[in-house]
PDB file of C-alpha atoms in Angstrom:
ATOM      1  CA  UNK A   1    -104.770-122.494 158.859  1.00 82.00           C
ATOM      2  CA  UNK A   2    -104.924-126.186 160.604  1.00 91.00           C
ATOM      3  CA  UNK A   3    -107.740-126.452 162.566  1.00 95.00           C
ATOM      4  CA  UNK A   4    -107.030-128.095 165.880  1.00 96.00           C
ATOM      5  CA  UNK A   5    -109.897-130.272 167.219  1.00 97.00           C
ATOM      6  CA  UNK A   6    -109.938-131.981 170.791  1.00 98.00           C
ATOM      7  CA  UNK A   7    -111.406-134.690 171.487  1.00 98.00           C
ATOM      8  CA  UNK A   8    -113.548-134.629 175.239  1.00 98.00           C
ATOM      9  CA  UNK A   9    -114.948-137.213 177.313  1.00 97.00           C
ATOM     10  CA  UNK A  10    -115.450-135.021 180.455  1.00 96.00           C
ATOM     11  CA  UNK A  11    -116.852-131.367 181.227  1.00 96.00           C
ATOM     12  CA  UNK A  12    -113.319-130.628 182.656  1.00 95.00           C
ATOM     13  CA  UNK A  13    -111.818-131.697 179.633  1.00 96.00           C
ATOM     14  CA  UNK A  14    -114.692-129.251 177.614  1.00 97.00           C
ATOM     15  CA  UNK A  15    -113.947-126.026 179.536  1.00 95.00           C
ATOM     16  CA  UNK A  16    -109.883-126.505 179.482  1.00 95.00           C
ATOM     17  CA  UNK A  17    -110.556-126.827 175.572  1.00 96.00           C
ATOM     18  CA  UNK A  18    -112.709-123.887 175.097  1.00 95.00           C
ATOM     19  CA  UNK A  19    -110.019-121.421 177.322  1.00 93.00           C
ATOM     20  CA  UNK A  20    -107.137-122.700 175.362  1.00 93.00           C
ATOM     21  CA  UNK A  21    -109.001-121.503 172.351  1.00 92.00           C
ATOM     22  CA  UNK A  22    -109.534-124.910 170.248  1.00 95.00           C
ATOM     23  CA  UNK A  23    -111.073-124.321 167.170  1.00 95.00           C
ATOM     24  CA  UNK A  24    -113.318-127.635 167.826  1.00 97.00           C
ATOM     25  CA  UNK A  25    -114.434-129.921 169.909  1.00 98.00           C
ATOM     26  CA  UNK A  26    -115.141-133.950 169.530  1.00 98.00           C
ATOM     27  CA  UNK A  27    -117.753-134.966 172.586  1.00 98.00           C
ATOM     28  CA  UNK A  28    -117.356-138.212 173.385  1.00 98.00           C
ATOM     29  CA  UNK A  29    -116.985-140.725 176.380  1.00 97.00           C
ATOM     30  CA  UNK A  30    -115.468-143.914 177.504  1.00 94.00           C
ATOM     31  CA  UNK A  31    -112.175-143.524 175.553  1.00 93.00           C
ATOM     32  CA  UNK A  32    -110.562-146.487 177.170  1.00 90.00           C
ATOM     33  CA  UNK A  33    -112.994-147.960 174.866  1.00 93.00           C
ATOM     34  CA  UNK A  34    -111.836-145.673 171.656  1.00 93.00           C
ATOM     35  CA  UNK A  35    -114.980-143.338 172.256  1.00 96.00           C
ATOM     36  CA  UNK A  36    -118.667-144.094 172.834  1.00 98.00           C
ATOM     37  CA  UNK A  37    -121.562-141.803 172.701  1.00 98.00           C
ATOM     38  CA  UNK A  38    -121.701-139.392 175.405  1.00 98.00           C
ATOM     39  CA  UNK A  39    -124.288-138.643 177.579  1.00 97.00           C
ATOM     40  CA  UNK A  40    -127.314-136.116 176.665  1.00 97.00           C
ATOM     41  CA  UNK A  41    -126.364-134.405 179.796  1.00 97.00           C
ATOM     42  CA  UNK A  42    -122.850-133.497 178.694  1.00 98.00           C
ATOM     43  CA  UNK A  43    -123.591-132.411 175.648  1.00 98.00           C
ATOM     44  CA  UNK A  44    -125.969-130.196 176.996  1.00 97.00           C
ATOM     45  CA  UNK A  45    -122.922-129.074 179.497  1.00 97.00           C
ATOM     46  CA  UNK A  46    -120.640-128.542 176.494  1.00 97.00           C
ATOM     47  CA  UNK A  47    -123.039-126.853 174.517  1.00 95.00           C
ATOM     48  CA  UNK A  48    -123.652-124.017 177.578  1.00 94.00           C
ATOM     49  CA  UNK A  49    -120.411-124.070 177.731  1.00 94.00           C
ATOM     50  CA  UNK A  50    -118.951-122.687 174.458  1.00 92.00           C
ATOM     51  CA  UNK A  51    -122.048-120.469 174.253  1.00 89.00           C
ATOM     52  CA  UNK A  52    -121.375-118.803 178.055  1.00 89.00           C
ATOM     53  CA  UNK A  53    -117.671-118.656 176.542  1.00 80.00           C
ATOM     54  CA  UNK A  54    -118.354-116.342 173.163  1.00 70.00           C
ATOM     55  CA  UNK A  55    -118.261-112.561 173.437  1.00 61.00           C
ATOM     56  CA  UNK A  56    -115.427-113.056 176.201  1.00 58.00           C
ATOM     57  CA  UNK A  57    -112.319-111.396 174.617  1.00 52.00           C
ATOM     58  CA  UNK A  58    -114.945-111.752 171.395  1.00 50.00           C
ATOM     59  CA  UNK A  59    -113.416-115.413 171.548  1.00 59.00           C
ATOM     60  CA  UNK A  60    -115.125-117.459 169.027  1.00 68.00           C
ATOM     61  CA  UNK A  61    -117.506-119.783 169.580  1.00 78.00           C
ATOM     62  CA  UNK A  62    -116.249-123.218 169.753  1.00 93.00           C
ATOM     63  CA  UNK A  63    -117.300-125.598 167.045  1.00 96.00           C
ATOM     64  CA  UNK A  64    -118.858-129.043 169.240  1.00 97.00           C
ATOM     65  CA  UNK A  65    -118.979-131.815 167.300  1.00 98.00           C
ATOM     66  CA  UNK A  66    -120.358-135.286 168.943  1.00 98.00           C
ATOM     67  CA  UNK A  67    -119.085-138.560 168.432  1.00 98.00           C
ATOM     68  CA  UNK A  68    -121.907-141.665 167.825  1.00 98.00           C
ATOM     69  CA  UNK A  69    -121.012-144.588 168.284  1.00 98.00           C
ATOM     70  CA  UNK A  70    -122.879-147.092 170.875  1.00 97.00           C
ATOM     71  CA  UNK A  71    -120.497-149.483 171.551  1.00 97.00           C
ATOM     72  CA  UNK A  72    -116.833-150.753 171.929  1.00 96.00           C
ATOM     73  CA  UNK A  73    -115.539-152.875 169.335  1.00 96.00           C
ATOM     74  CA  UNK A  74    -115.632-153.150 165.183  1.00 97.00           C
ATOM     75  CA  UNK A  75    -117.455-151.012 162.940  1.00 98.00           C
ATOM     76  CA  UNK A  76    -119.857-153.848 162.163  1.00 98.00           C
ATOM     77  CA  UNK A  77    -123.721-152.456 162.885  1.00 98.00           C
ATOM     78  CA  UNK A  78    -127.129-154.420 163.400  1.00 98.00           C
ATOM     79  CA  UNK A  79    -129.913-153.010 161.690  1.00 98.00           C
ATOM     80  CA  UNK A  80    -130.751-152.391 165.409  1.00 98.00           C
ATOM     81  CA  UNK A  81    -127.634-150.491 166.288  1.00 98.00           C
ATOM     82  CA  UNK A  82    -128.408-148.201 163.347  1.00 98.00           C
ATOM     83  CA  UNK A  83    -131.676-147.228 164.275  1.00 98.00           C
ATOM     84  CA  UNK A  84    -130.642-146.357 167.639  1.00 98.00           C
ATOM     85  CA  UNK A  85    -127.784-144.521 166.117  1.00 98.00           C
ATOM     86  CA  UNK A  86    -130.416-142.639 163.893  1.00 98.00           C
ATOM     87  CA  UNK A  87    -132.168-141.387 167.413  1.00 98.00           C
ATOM     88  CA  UNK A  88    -129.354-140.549 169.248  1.00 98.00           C
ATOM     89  CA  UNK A  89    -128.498-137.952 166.056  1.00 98.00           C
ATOM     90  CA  UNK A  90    -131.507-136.653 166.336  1.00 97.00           C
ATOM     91  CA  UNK A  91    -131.308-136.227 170.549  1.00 97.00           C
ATOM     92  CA  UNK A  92    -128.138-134.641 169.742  1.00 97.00           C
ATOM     93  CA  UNK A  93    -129.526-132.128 167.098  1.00 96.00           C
ATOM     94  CA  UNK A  94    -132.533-130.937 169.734  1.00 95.00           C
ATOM     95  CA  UNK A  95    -129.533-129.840 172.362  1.00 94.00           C
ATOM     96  CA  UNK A  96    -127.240-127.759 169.490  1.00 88.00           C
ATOM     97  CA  UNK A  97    -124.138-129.775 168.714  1.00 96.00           C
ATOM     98  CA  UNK A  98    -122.764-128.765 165.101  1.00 97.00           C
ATOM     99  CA  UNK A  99    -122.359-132.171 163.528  1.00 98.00           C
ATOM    100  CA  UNK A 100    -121.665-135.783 164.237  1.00 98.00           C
ATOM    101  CA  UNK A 101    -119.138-138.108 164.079  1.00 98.00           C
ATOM    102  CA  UNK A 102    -120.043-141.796 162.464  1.00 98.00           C
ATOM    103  CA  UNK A 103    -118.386-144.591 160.944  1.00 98.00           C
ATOM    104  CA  UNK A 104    -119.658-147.787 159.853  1.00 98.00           C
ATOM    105  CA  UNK A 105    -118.221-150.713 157.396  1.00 98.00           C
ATOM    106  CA  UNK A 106    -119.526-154.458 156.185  1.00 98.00           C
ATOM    107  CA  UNK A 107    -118.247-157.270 156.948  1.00 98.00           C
ATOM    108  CA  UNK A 108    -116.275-156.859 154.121  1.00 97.00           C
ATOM    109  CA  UNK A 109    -114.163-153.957 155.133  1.00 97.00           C
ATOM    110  CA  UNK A 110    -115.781-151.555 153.176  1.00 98.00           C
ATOM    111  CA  UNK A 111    -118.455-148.879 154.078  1.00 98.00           C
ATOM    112  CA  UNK A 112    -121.533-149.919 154.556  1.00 98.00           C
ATOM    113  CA  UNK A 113    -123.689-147.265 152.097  1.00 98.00           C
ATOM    114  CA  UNK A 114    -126.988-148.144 153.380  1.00 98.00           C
ATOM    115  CA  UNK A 115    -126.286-147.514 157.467  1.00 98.00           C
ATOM    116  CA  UNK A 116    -124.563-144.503 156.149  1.00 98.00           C
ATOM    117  CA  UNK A 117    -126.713-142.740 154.006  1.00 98.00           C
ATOM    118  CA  UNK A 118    -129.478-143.404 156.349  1.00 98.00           C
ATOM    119  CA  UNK A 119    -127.329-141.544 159.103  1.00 98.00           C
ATOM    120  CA  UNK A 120    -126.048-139.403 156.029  1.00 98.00           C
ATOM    121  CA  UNK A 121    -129.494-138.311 155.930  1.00 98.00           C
ATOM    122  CA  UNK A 122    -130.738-137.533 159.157  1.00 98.00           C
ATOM    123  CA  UNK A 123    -128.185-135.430 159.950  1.00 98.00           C
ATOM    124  CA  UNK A 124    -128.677-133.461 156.587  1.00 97.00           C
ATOM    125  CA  UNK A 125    -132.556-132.918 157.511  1.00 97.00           C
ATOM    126  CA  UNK A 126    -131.064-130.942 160.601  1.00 97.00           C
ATOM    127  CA  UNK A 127    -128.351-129.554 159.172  1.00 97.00           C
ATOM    128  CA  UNK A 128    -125.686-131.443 161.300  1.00 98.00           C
ATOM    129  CA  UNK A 129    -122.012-131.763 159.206  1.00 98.00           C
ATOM    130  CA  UNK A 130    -120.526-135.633 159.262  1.00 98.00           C
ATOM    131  CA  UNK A 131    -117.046-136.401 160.000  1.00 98.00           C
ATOM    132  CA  UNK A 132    -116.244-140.148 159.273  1.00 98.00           C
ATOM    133  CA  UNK A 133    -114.220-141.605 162.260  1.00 98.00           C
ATOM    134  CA  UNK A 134    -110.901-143.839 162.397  1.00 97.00           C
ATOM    135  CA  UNK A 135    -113.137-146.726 160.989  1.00 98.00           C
ATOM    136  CA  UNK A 136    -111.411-145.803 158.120  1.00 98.00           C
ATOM    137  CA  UNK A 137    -108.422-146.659 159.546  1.00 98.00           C
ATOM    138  CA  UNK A 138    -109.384-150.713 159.492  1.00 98.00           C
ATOM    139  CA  UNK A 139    -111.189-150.754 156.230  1.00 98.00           C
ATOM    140  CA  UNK A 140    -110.409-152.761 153.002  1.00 97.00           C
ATOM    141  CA  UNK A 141    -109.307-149.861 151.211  1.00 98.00           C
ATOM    142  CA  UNK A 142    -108.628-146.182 152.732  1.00 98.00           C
ATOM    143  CA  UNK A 143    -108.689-144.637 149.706  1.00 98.00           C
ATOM    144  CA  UNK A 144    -111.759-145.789 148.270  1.00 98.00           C
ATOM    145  CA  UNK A 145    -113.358-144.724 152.144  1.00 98.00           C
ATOM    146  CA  UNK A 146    -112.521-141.804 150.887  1.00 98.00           C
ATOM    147  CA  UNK A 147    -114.482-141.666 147.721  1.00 97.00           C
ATOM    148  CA  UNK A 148    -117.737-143.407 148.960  1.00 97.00           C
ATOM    149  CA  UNK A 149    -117.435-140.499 151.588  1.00 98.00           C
ATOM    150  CA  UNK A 150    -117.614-137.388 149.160  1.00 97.00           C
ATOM    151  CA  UNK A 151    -120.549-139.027 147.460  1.00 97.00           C
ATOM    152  CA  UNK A 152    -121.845-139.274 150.261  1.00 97.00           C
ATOM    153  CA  UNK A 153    -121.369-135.144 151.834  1.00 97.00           C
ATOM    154  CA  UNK A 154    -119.117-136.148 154.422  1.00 98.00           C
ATOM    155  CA  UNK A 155    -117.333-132.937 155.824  1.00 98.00           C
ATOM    156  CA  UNK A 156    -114.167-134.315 157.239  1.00 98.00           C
ATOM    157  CA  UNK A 157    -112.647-137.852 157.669  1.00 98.00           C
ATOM    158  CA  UNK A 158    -110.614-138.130 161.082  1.00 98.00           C
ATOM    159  CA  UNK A 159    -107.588-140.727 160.444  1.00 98.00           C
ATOM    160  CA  UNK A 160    -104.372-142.201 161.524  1.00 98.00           C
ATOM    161  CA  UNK A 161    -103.696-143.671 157.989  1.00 98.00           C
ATOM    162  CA  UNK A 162    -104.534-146.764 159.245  1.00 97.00           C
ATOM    163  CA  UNK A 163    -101.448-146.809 162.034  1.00 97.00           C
ATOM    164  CA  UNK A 164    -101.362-147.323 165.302  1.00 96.00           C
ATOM    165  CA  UNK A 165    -100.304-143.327 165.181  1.00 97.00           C
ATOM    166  CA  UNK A 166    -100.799-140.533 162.640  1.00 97.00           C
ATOM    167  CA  UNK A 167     -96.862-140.280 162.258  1.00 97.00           C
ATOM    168  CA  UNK A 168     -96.380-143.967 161.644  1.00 98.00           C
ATOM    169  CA  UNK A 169     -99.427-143.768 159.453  1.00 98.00           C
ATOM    170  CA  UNK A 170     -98.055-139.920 157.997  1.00 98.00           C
ATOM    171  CA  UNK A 171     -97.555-141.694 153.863  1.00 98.00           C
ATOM    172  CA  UNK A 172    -100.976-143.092 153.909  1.00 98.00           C
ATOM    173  CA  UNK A 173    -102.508-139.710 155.268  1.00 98.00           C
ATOM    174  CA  UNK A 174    -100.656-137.703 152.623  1.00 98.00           C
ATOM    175  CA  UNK A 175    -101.996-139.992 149.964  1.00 98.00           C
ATOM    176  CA  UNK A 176    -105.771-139.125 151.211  1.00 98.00           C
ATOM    177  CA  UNK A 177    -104.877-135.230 151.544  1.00 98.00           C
ATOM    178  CA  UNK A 178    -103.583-135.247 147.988  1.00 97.00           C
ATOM    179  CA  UNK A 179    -106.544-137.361 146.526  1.00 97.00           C
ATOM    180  CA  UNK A 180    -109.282-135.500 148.402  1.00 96.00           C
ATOM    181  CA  UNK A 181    -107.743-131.663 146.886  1.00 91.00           C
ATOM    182  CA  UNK A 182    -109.763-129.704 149.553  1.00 88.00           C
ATOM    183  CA  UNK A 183    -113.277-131.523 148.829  1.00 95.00           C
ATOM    184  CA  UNK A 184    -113.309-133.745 152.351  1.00 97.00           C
ATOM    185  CA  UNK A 185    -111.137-132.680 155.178  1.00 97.00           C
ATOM    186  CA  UNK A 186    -108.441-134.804 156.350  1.00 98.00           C
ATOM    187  CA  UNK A 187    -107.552-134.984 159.608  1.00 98.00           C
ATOM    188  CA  UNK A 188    -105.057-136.611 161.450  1.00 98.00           C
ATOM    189  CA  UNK A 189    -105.713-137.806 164.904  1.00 97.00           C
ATOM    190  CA  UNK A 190    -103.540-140.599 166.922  1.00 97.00           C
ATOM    191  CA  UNK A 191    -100.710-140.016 169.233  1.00 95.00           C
ATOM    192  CA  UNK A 192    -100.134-136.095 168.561  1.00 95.00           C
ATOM    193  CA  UNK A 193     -98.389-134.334 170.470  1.00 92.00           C
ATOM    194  CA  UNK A 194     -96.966-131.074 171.313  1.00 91.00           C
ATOM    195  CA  UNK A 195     -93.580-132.425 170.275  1.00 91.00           C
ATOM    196  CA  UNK A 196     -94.513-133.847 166.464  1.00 94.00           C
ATOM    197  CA  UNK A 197     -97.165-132.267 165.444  1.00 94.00           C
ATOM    198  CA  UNK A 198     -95.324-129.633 163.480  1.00 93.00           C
ATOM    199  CA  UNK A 199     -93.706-132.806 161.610  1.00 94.00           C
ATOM    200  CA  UNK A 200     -97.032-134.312 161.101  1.00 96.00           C
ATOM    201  CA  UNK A 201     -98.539-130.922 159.325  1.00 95.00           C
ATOM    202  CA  UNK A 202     -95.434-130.404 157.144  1.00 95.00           C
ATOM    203  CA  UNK A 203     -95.373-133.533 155.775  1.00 96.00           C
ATOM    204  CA  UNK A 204     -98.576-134.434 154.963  1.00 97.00           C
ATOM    205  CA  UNK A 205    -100.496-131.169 154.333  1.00 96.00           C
ATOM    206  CA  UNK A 206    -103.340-132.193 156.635  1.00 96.00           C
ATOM    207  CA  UNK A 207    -106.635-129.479 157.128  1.00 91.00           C
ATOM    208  CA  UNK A 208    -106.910-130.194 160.581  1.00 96.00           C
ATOM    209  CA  UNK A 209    -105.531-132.069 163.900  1.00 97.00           C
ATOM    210  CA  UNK A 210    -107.176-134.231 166.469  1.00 97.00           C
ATOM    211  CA  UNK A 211    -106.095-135.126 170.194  1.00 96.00           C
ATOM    212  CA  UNK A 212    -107.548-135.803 173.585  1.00 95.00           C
ATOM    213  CA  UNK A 213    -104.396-133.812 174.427  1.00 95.00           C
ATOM    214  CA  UNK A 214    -105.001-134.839 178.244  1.00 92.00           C
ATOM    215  CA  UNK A 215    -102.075-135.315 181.340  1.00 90.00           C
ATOM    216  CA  UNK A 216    -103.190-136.846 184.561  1.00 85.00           C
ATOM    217  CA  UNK A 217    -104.887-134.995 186.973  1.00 79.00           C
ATOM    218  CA  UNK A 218    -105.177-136.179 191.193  1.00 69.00           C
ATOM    219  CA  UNK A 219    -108.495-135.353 192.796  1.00 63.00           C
ATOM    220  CA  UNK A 220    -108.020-136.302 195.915  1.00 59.00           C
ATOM    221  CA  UNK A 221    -107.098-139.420 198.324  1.00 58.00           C
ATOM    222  CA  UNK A 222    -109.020-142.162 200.191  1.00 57.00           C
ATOM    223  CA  UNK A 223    -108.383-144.713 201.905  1.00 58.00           C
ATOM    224  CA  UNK A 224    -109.247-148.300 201.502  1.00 60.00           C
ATOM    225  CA  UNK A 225    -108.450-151.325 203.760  1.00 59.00           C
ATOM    226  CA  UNK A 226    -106.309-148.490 205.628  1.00 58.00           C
ATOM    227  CA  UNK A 227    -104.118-148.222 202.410  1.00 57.00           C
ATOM    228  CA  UNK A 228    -104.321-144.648 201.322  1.00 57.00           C
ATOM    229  CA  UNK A 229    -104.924-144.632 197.371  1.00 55.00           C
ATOM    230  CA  UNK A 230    -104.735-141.543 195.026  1.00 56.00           C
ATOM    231  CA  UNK A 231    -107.588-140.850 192.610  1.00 62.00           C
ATOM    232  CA  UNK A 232    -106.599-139.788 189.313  1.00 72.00           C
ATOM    233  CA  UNK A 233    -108.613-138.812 186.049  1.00 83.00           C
ATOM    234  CA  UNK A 234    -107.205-137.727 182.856  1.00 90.00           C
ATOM    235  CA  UNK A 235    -108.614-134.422 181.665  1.00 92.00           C
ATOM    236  CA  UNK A 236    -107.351-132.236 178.621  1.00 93.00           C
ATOM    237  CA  UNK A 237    -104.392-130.207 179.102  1.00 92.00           C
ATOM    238  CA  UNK A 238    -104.676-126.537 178.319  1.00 91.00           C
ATOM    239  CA  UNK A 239    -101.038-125.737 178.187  1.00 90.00           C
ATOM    240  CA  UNK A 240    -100.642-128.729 175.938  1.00 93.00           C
ATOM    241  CA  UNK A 241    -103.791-127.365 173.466  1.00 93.00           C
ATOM    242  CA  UNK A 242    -102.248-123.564 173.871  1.00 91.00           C
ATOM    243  CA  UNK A 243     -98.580-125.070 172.690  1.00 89.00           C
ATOM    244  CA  UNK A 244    -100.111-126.950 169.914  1.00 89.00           C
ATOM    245  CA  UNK A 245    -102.302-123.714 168.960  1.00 85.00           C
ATOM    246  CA  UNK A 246     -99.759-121.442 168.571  1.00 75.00           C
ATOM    247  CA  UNK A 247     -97.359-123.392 166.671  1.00 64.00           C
ATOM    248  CA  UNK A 248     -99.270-121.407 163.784  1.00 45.00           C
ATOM    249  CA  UNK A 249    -101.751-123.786 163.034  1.00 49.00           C
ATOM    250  CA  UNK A 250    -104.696-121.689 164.161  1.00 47.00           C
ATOM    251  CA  UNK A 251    -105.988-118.215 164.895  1.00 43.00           C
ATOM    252  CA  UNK A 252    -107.455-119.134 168.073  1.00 43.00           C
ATOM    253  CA  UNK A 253    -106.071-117.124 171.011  1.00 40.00           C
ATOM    254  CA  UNK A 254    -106.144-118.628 174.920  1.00 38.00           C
ATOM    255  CA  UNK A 255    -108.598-117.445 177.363  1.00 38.00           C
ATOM    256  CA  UNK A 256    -106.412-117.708 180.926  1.00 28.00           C
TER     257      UNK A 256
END
């Protein structure tokens, strides 16, 4: 089974993933900016959320993962950056979120051992999994990402084999599946879609699949220098999630 993980910057976005019956969710905001730490607020949302959801149709409960990362840009941190990244893991394990999601490299391209075990390590002490994000995807070496990160416990890496989508990047994400033999998850995330995911799963063996999965949504109109405008946010797309779900790739069943 292929888990199928969605990635959330919104509350909308959280509740259309948890009644299409995702297997996991990625917490996150400002993905124009390729995802930032959320707010403690909305984790707390997402987190009531999945928890009012189990027991209805004895759905599962959602696994919520949270993204931390607390800024735009490289991968690059400040001894700073990391201790702030150290306290916003543990704010996130005092609300209930089931692991993080970190990345961080040298200058070099490589990973940077000491911001990562430090991280490595909080989130061990409260029993929070890691997933390494696409910072993997503009390292040195992908490969050897991938062994610094079993050393290191990391659950999952999320990837797009270092393309600017999972199926241009679908050889180098095959290579990491077939190195890593089941120890860390691979995931692909980048461009999926309801339309090549199948492709994407058959060809590369991947444990898992990652997409904001989101179509426009209008919330209303206002007008502005008497020009009427149309407001429109992006949330996730159930029917999208539900398609992608039940190619076969999970055991999760929709909540409508």
């Amino acid at each position: 089974m292929v888990v199928v993980e969605v990635c959330c910057d919104s509350i909308a976005s959280v509740h259309a993933a948890i009644d299409a019956g995702a297997d996991r969710i990625e917490l996150c905001s400002g993905l124009s900016e390729g995802g930032l730490t959320p707010s403690l607020g909305l984790i707390y949302a997402a987190d009531c959320a999945r928890v009012a959801k189990q027991g209805v149709r004895n759905k599962k409960k959602c696994e919520l993962v949270v993204l931390v990362r607390p800024r735009g840009g490289h991968f690059v941190y400040s001894d700073e950056e990391v201790a702030l990244m150290i306290n916003d893991v543990t704010r996130i394990s005092e609300i209930g979120a089931d692991g993080i999601v970190i990345g961080a490299l040298t200058k070099n391209g490589d990973v940077d051992m000491e911001a990562m075990k430090a991280l490595c390590d909080v989130a061990n002490t409260f029993k929070l999994s890691v997933t390494f994000h696409r910072a993997i995807d503009v390292s040195r070496d992908p490969l050897a990402v991938l062994d610094t990160c079993g050393t290191l416990g990391i659950v999952r890496i999320l990837t797009s084999g270092g393309a600017s989508s999972a199926v241009q990047g679908m050889e180098t994400i095959k290579k990491l599946v077939d190195k890593s033999k089941g120890c860390v998850a691979i995931m692909a995330g980048a461009g999926l879609t309801e339309s090549n995911v199948r492709t994407l799963v058959d060809q590369t063996g991947v444990d898992a699949v990652h997409g904001s999965f989101r179509s426009p949504q209008p919330m209303g109109e206002f007008c502005r220098d008497e020009v009427k405008l149309v407001d429109v946010i992006k949330v996730a797309d159930k029917h999208k999630i539900v398609t992608i779900l039940f190619f076969g790739y999970s055991n999760a069943k929709a909540d409508f």
